[in-house]
Coordinates of C-alpha atoms in Angstrom, one line a residue:
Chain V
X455 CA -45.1 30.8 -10.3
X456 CA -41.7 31.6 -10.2
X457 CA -38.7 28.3 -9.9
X458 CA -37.4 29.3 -6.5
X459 CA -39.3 29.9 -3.7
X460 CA -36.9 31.8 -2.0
X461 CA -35.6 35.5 -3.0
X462 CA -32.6 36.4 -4.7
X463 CA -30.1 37.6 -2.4
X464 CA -27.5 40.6 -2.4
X465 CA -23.7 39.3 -1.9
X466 CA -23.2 35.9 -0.9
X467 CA -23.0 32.6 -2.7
X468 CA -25.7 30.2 -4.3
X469 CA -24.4 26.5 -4.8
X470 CA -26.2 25.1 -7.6
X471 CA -27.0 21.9 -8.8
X472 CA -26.2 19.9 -5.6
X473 CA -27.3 16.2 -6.2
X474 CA -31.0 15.1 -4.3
X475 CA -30.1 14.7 -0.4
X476 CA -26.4 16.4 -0.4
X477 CA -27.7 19.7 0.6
X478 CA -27.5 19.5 4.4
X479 CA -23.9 17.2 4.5
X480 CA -23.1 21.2 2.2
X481 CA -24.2 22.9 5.0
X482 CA -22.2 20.9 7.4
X483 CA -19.5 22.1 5.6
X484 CA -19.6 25.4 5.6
X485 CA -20.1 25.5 9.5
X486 CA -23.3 26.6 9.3
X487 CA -23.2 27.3 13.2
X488 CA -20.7 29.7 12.9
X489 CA -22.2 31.7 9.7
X490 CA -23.6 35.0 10.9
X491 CA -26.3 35.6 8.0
X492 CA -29.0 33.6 6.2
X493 CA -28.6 30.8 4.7
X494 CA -31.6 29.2 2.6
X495 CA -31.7 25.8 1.5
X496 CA -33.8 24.5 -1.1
X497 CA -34.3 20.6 -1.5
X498 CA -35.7 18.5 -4.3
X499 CA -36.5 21.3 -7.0
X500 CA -36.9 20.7 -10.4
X501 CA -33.3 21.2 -12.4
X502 CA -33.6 22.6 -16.7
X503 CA -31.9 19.4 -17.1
X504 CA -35.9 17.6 -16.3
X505 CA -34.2 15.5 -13.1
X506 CA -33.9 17.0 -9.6
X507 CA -31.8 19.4 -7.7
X508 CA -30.6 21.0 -3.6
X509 CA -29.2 24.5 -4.0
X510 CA -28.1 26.2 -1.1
X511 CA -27.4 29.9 -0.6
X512 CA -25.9 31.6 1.3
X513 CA -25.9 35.7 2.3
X514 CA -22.6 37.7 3.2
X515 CA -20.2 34.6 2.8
X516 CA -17.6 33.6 -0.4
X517 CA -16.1 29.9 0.2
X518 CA -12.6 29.5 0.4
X519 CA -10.9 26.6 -2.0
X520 CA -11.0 24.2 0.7
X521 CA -14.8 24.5 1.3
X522 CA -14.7 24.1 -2.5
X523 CA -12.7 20.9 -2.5
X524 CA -14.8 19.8 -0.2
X525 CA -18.0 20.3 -2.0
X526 CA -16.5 18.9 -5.0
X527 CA -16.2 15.7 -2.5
X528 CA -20.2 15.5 -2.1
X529 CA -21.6 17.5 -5.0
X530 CA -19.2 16.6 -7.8
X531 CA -21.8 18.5 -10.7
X532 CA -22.4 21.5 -8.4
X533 CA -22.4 25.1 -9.7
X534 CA -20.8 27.9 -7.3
X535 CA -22.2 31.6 -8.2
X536 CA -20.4 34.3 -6.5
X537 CA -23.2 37.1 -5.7
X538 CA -22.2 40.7 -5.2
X539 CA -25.1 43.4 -5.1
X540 CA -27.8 40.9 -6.9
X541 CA -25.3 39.9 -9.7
X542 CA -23.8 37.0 -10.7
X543 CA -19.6 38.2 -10.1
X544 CA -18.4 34.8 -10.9
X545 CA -20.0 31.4 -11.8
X546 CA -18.0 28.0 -11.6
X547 CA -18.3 24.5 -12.1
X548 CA -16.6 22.4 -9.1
X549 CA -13.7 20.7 -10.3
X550 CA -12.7 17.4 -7.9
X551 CA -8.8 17.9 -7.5
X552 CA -7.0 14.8 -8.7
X553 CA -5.4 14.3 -4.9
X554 CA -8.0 14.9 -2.0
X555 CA -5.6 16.9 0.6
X556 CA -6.1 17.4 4.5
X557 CA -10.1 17.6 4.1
X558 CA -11.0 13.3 4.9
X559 CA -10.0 11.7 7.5
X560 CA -8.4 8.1 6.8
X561 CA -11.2 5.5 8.0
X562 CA -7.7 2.9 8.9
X563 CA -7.7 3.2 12.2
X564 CA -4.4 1.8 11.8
X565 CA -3.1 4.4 9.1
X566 CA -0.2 6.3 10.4
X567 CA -2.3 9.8 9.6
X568 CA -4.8 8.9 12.4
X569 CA -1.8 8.8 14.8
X570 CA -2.0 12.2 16.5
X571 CA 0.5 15.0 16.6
X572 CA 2.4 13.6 13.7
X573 CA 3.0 16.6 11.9
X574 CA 0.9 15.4 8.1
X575 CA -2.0 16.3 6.5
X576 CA -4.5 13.2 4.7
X577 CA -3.4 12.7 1.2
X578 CA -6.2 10.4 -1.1
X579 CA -6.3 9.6 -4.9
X580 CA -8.9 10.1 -6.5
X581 CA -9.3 6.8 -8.2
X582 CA -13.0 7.4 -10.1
X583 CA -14.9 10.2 -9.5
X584 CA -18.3 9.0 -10.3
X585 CA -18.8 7.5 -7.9
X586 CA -16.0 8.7 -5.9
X587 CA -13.2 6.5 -4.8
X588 CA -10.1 7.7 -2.7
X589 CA -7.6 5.3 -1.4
X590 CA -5.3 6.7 0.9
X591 CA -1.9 7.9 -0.2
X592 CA 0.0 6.2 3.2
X593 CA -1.7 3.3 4.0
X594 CA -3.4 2.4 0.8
X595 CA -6.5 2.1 1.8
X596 CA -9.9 2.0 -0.3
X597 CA -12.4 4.2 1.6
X598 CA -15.9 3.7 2.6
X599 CA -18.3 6.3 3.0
X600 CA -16.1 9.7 3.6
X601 CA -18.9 12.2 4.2
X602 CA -18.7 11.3 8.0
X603 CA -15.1 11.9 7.7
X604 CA -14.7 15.4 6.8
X605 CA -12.0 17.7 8.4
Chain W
X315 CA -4.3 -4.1 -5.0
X316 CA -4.3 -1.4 -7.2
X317 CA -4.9 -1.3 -10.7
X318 CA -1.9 -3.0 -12.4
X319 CA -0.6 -0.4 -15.7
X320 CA 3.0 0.1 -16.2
X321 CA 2.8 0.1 -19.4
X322 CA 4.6 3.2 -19.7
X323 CA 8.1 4.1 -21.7
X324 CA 10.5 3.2 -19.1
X325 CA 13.3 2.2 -22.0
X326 CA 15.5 5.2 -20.8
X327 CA 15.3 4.6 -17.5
X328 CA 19.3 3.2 -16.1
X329 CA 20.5 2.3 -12.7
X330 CA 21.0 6.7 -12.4
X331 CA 17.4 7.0 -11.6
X332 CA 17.5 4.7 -8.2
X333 CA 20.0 7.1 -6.9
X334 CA 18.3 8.5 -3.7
X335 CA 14.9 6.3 -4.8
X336 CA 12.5 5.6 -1.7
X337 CA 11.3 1.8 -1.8
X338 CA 7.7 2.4 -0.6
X339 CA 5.4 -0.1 -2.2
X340 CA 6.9 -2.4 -4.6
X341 CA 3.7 -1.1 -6.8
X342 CA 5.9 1.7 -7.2
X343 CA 8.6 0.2 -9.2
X344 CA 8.5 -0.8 -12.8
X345 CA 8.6 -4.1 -14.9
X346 CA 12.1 -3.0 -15.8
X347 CA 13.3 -1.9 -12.6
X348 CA 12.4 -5.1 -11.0
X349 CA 14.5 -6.5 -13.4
X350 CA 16.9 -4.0 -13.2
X351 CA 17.0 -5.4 -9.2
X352 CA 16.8 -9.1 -9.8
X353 CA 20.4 -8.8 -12.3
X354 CA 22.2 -6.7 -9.6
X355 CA 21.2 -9.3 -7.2
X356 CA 22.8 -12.3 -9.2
X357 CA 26.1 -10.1 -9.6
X358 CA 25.9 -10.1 -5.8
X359 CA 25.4 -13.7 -4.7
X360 CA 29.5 -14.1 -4.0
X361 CA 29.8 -10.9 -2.5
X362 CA 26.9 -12.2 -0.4
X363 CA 28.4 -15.5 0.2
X364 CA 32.0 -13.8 1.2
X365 CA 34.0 -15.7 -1.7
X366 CA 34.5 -12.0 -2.9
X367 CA 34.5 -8.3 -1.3
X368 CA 33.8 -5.5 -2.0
X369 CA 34.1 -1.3 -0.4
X370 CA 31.3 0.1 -2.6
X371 CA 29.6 1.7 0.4
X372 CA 32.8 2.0 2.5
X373 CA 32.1 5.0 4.3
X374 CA 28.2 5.2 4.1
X375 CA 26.0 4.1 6.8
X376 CA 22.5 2.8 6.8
X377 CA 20.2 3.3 9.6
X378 CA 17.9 0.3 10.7
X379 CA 14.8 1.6 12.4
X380 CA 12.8 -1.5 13.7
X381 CA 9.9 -0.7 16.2
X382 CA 8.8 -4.0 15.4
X383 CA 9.8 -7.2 15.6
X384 CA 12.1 -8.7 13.2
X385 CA 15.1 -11.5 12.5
X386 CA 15.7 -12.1 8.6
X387 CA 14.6 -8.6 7.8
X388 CA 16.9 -6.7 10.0
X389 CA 20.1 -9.2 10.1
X390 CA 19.8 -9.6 6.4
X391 CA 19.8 -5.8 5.8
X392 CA 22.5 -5.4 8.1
X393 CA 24.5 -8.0 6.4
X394 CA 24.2 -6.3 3.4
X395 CA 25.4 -3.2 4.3
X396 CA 28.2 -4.6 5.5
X397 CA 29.3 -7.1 2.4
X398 CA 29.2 -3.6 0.5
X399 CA 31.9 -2.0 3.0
X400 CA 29.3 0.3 4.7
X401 CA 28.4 0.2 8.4
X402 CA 24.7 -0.2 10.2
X403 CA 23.4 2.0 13.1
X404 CA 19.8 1.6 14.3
X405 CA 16.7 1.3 16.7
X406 CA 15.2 -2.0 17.4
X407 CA 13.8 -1.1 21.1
X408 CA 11.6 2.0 20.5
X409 CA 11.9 1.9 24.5
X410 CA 15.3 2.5 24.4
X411 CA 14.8 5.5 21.7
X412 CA 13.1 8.9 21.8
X413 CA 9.7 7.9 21.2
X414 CA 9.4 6.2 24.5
X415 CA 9.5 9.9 25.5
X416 CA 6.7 10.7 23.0
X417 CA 8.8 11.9 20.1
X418 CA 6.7 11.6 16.7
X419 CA 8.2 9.7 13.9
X420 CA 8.7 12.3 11.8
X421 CA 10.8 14.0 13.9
X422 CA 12.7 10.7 14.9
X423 CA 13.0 10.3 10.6
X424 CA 14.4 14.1 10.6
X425 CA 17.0 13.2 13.2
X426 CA 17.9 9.6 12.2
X427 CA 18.6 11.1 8.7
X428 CA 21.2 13.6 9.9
X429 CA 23.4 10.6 10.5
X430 CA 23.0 7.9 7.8
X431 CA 23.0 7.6 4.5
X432 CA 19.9 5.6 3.8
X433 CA 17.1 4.6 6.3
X434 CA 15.7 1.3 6.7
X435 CA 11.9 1.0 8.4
X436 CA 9.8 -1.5 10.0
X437 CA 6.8 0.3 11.7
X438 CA 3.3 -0.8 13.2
X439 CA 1.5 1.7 11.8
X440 CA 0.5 1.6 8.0
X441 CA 1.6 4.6 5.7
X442 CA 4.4 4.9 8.8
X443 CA 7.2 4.3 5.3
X444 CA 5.2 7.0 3.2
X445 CA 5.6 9.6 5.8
X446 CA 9.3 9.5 6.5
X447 CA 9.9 9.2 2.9
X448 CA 8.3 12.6 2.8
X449 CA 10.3 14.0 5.9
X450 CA 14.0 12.5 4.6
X451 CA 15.9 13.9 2.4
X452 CA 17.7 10.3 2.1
X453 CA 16.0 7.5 0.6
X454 CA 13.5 5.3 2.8
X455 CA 13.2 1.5 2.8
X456 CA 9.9 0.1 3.5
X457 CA 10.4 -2.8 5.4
X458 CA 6.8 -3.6 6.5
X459 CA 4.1 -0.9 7.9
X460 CA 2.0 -3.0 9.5
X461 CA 0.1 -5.2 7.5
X462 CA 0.9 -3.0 5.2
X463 CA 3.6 -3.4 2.5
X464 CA 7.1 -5.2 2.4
X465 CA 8.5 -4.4 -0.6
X466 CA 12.4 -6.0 -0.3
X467 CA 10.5 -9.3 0.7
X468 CA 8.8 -9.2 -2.7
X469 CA 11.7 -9.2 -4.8
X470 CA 13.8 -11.8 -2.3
X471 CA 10.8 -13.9 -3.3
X472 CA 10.8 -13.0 -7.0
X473 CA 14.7 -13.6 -7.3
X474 CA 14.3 -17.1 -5.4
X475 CA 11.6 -17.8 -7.8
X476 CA 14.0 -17.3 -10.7
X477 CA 16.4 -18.9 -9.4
X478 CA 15.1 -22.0 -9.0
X479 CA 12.2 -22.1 -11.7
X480 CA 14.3 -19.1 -14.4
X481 CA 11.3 -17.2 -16.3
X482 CA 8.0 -17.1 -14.2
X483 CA 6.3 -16.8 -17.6
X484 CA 3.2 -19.2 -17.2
X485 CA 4.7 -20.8 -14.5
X486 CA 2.2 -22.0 -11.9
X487 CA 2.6 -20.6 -8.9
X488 CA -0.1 -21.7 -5.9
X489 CA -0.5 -19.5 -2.7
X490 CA -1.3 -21.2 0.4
X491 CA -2.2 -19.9 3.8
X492 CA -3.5 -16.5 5.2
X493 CA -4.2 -14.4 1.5
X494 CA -6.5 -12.4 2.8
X495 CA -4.3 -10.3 5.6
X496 CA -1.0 -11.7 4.7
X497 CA 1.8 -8.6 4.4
X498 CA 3.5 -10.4 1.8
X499 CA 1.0 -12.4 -0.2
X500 CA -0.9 -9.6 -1.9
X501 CA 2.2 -7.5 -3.0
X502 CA 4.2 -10.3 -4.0
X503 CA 0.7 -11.3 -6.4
X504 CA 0.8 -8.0 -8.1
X505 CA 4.4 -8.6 -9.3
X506 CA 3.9 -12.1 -10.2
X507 CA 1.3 -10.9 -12.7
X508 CA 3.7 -9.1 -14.4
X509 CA 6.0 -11.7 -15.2
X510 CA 3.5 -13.5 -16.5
X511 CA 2.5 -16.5 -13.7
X512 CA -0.5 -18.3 -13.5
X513 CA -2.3 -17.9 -10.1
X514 CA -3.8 -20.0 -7.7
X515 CA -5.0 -18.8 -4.5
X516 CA -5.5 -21.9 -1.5
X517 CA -7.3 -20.7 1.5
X518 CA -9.9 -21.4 3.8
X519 CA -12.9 -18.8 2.7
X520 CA -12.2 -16.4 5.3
X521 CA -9.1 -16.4 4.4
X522 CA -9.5 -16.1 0.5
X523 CA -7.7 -13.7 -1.5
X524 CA -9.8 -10.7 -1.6
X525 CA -13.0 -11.0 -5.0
X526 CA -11.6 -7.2 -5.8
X527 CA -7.7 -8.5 -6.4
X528 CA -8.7 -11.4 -8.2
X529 CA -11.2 -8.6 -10.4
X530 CA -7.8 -6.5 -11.2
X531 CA -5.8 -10.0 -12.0
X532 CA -8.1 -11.0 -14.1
X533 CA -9.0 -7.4 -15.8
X534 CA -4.6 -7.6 -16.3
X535 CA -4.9 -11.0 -18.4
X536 CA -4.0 -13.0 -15.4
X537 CA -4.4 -16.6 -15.1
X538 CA -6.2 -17.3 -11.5
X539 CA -7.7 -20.0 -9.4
X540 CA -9.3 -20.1 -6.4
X541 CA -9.1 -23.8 -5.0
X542 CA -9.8 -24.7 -1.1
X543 CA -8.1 -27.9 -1.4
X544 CA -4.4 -27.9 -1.1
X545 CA -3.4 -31.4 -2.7
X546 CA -6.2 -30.8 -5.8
X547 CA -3.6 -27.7 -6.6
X548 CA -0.3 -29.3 -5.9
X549 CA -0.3 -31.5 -9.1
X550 CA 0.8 -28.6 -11.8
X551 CA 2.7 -26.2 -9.3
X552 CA 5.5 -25.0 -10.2
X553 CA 6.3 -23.2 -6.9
X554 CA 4.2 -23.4 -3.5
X555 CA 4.5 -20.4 -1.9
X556 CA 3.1 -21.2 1.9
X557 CA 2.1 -18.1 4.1
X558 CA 1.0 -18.7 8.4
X559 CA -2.5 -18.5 8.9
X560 CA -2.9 -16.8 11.9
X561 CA -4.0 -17.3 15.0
X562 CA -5.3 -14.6 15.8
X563 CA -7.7 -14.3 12.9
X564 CA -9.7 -16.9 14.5
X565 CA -12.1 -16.0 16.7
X566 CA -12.8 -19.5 17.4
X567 CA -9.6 -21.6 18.4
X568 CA -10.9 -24.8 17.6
X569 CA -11.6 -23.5 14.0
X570 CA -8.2 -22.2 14.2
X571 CA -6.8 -26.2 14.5
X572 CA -9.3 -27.4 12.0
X573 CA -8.4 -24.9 9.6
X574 CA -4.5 -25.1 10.7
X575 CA -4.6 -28.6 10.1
X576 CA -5.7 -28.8 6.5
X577 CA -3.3 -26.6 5.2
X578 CA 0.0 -28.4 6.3
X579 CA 2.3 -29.1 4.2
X580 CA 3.8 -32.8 4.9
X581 CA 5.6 -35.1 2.5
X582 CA 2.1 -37.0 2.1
X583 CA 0.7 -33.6 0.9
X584 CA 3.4 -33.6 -2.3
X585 CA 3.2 -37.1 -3.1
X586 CA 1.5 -35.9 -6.5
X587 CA 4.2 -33.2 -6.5
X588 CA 6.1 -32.6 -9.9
X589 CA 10.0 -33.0 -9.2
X590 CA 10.9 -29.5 -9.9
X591 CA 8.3 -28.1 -7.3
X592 CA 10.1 -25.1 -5.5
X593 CA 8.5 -24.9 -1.8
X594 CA 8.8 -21.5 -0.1
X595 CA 8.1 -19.7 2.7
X596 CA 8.7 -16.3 4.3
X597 CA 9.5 -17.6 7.6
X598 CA 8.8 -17.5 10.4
X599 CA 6.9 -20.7 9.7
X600 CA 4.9 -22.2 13.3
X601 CA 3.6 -25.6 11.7
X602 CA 2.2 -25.0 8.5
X603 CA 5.3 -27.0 6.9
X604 CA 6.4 -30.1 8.7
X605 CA 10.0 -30.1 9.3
X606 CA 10.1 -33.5 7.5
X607 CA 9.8 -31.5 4.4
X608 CA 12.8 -29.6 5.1
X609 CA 14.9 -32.6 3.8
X610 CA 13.4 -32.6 0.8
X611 CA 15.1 -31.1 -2.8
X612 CA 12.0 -29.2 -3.0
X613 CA 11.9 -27.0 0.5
X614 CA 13.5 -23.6 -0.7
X615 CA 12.9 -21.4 2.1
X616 CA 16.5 -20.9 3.7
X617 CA 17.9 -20.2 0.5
X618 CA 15.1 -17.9 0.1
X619 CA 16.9 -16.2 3.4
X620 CA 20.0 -16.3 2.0
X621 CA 18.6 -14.0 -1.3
X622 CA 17.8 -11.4 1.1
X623 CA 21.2 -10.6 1.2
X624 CA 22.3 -10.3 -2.0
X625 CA 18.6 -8.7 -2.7
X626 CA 19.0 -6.2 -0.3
X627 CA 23.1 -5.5 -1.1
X628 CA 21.3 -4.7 -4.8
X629 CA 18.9 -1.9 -3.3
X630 CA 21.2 -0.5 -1.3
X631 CA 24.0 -0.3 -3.9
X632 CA 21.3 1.6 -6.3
X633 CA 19.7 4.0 -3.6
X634 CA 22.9 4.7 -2.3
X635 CA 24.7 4.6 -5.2
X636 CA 28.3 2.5 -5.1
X637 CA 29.3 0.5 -8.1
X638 CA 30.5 -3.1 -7.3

């Protein structure tokens, strides 16, 4: 029996090594209401590494750095492979960016960021990545759970 | 609090690096340019007092942006700036300004900055500092975001401290009040720790300094107790450091009193006091210190006013850059 249940597809992209659970908050996302092709998830598979895995691809669709970033966020040992006609083009680690930039919301109501129509984007420091800590560039702030929060 | 590590080189830094500095957080300045701040200051005390003048900002103008409430703060800033020669403009009805009309306050911090030299801020919202910092071109003064920072208060309380005590070095400094939400309390603890102090921290427990400061003090070789009984800790202080528990905290207004109550400071309270104690106070002040003890050689808290001035004529001299 073969690893993946699902076929290999043509051009698209195939995150890899999502942690257990994450795969659906990487769906979110990418808008998957607004992708236009098939998207296969696959949740709890057995990973080389003898623990468990999500991997999610995706047909017809390359993620922009943001998207990236973003994954980085939720998946921080996820592999990207960038498919084009059933080969791997490029293959990636994500890399979490030191400063987290106009993809969280601030959870301070308070925080001048959550005031509308001033003209800023969120800034947060990464203070430990595993597990992930941001504290808000403006106000300070320690964050709770940001997956809620993405922009 | 953040972590505390400023251990870096800072042994070239000189008075040439404040030029055009923003004073956000005072977590942003280092060991040495604290103490950089504190030696102006002491230069400044006559200027401050009027026995001597002075036209090192003759010419510049700072602009005082208050959409807030505020005495000492504002006054004391705007004394400063004109001991140094310089002149004030400002904001201290937002319903008087622009943003009645709905302007944001990055545009007002674009505008304001077209005519002044230096901007001074006291805004509701936290991070409000952070974000004109990023839109000015001239440096920003954080004077309070909320209940966020208040950076000039934290080295007016520093320089009283050294005045009236000289190295805080294993000092014992108690802090008494609200040390949970307290604007000044929890940035005025990071820079206590290091000079060296020893800490301890008299609240009521919903009021207690936060488990995850005290984890950084400690991880920084920081000295800290956490005591709920005022007169156990007034024995070895050093310097009381009272904040106002507030009101408002309190869901529960008979709790409030209860609570209220056991944390005045009267001259029964600092019977067991040692001589030398040095009583402070931000101010305002409702009745967590009994005006009785304002009579005492111990109360410090209008001359801690007084230090704002010669505090904040130091800051502004290095940001703006005028040599007294």
């Amino acid at each position: 029996m073969r690893d993946f249940r699902v076929t290999p597809i043509r051009n698209g992209t195939v995150i890899d090594h999502i942690e257990c659970g994450q795969a659906l908050k990487v769906l979110h996302i990418m808008g998957v209401g607004e992708v236009r092709s098939t998207i296969s998830v696959l949740m709890h598979v057995p990973s080389k590494d003898g623990g468990w895995k999500d991997v999610v691809k995706v047909e017809d669709r390359e993620l922009d750095p943001r998207e990236v970033d973003k994954i980085s966020l939720l998946a921080p040992n996820a592999t990207i492979n960038i498919i084009r006609d059933f080969n791997v083009a490029e293959k990636y680690k994500v890399k979490m960016p030191e400063v987290v930039k106009g993809i969280v919301k601030c959870d301070n109501p308070n925080c001048i960021t959550n005031v509308q129509r001033e003209p800023v984007d969120t800034e947060f420091i990464v203070e430990s990545k595993s597990p992930v800590v941001l504290r808000c560039l403006y106000c300070d702030r320690i964050q709770g759970d940001f997956t809620e929060r993405l922009i | 609090m953040r972590e505390l590590n400023r251990e870096r080189d800072y042994s070239q830094m000189t008075s040439m690096s404040f030029k055009g500095m923003d004073i956000i957080s005072v977590s942003d300045l280092t060991k040495d340019q604290i103490e950089e701040i504190l030696n102006l200051a002491n230069k400044m005390i006559p200027y401050a007092k009027g026995e001597k003048t002075t036209k090192a900002l003759e010419g510049k103008i700072l602009a005082n942006l208050f959409f807030e409430p505020s005495t000492r703060t504002r006054l004391s800033f705007e004394s400063a700036m004109i001991r140094l020669g310089g002149s004030n403009i400002g904001i201290t009805d937002q319903q008087n300004s622009s943003v009645a009309k709905g302007e944001t306050l990055a545009d007002t911090i674009r505008t304001v900055e077209c005519y002044a030299d230096a901007i001074v801020l006291r805004h509701p919202k936290e991070g409000a500092a952070r974000l004109a910092a990023k839109f000015s071109e001239k440096p920003v003064i954080n004077c309070g975001d909320g209940p966020g920072q208040h950076p000039t208060q934290t080295l007016v309380d520093l320089f009283t401290m050294r005045r009236e005590q000289g190295s805080m070095k294993d000092k014992n400094v108690v802090l008494v009040g609200d040390l949970k939400y307290g604007r000044t309390v929890h940035s005025l603890v990071e820079a206590l720790a290091l000079f060296g102090a020893n800490l301890t921290f008299v609240a009521p427990d919903i009021l207690q300094i936060p488990q995850e400061s005290v984890k950084i003090l400690e991880k920084a070789g920081v000295s800290t107790n956490l005591e709920s009984n005022l007169e156990n800790a007034i024995a070895d202080a050093d310097v009381l450091y009272v904040t106002r528990i507030q009101k408002e905290r309190f869901p529960d207004q008979s709790e409030y009193e209860k609570v209220a109550g056991s944390y005045k400071v009267d001259n029964t309270v600092l019977r067991e006091a040692k001589k030398s104690l040095t009583i402070m106070h931000p101010l305002p002040r409702v009745d967590e210190i009994a005006p009785e003890v304002d009579y005492t050689e111990n109360a410090k808290y209008f001359k801690q006013t007084f230090n704002a001035v010669p505090i904040r004529m130091a800051i502004l001299s290095l940001i703006i850059g005028g040599q007294v």
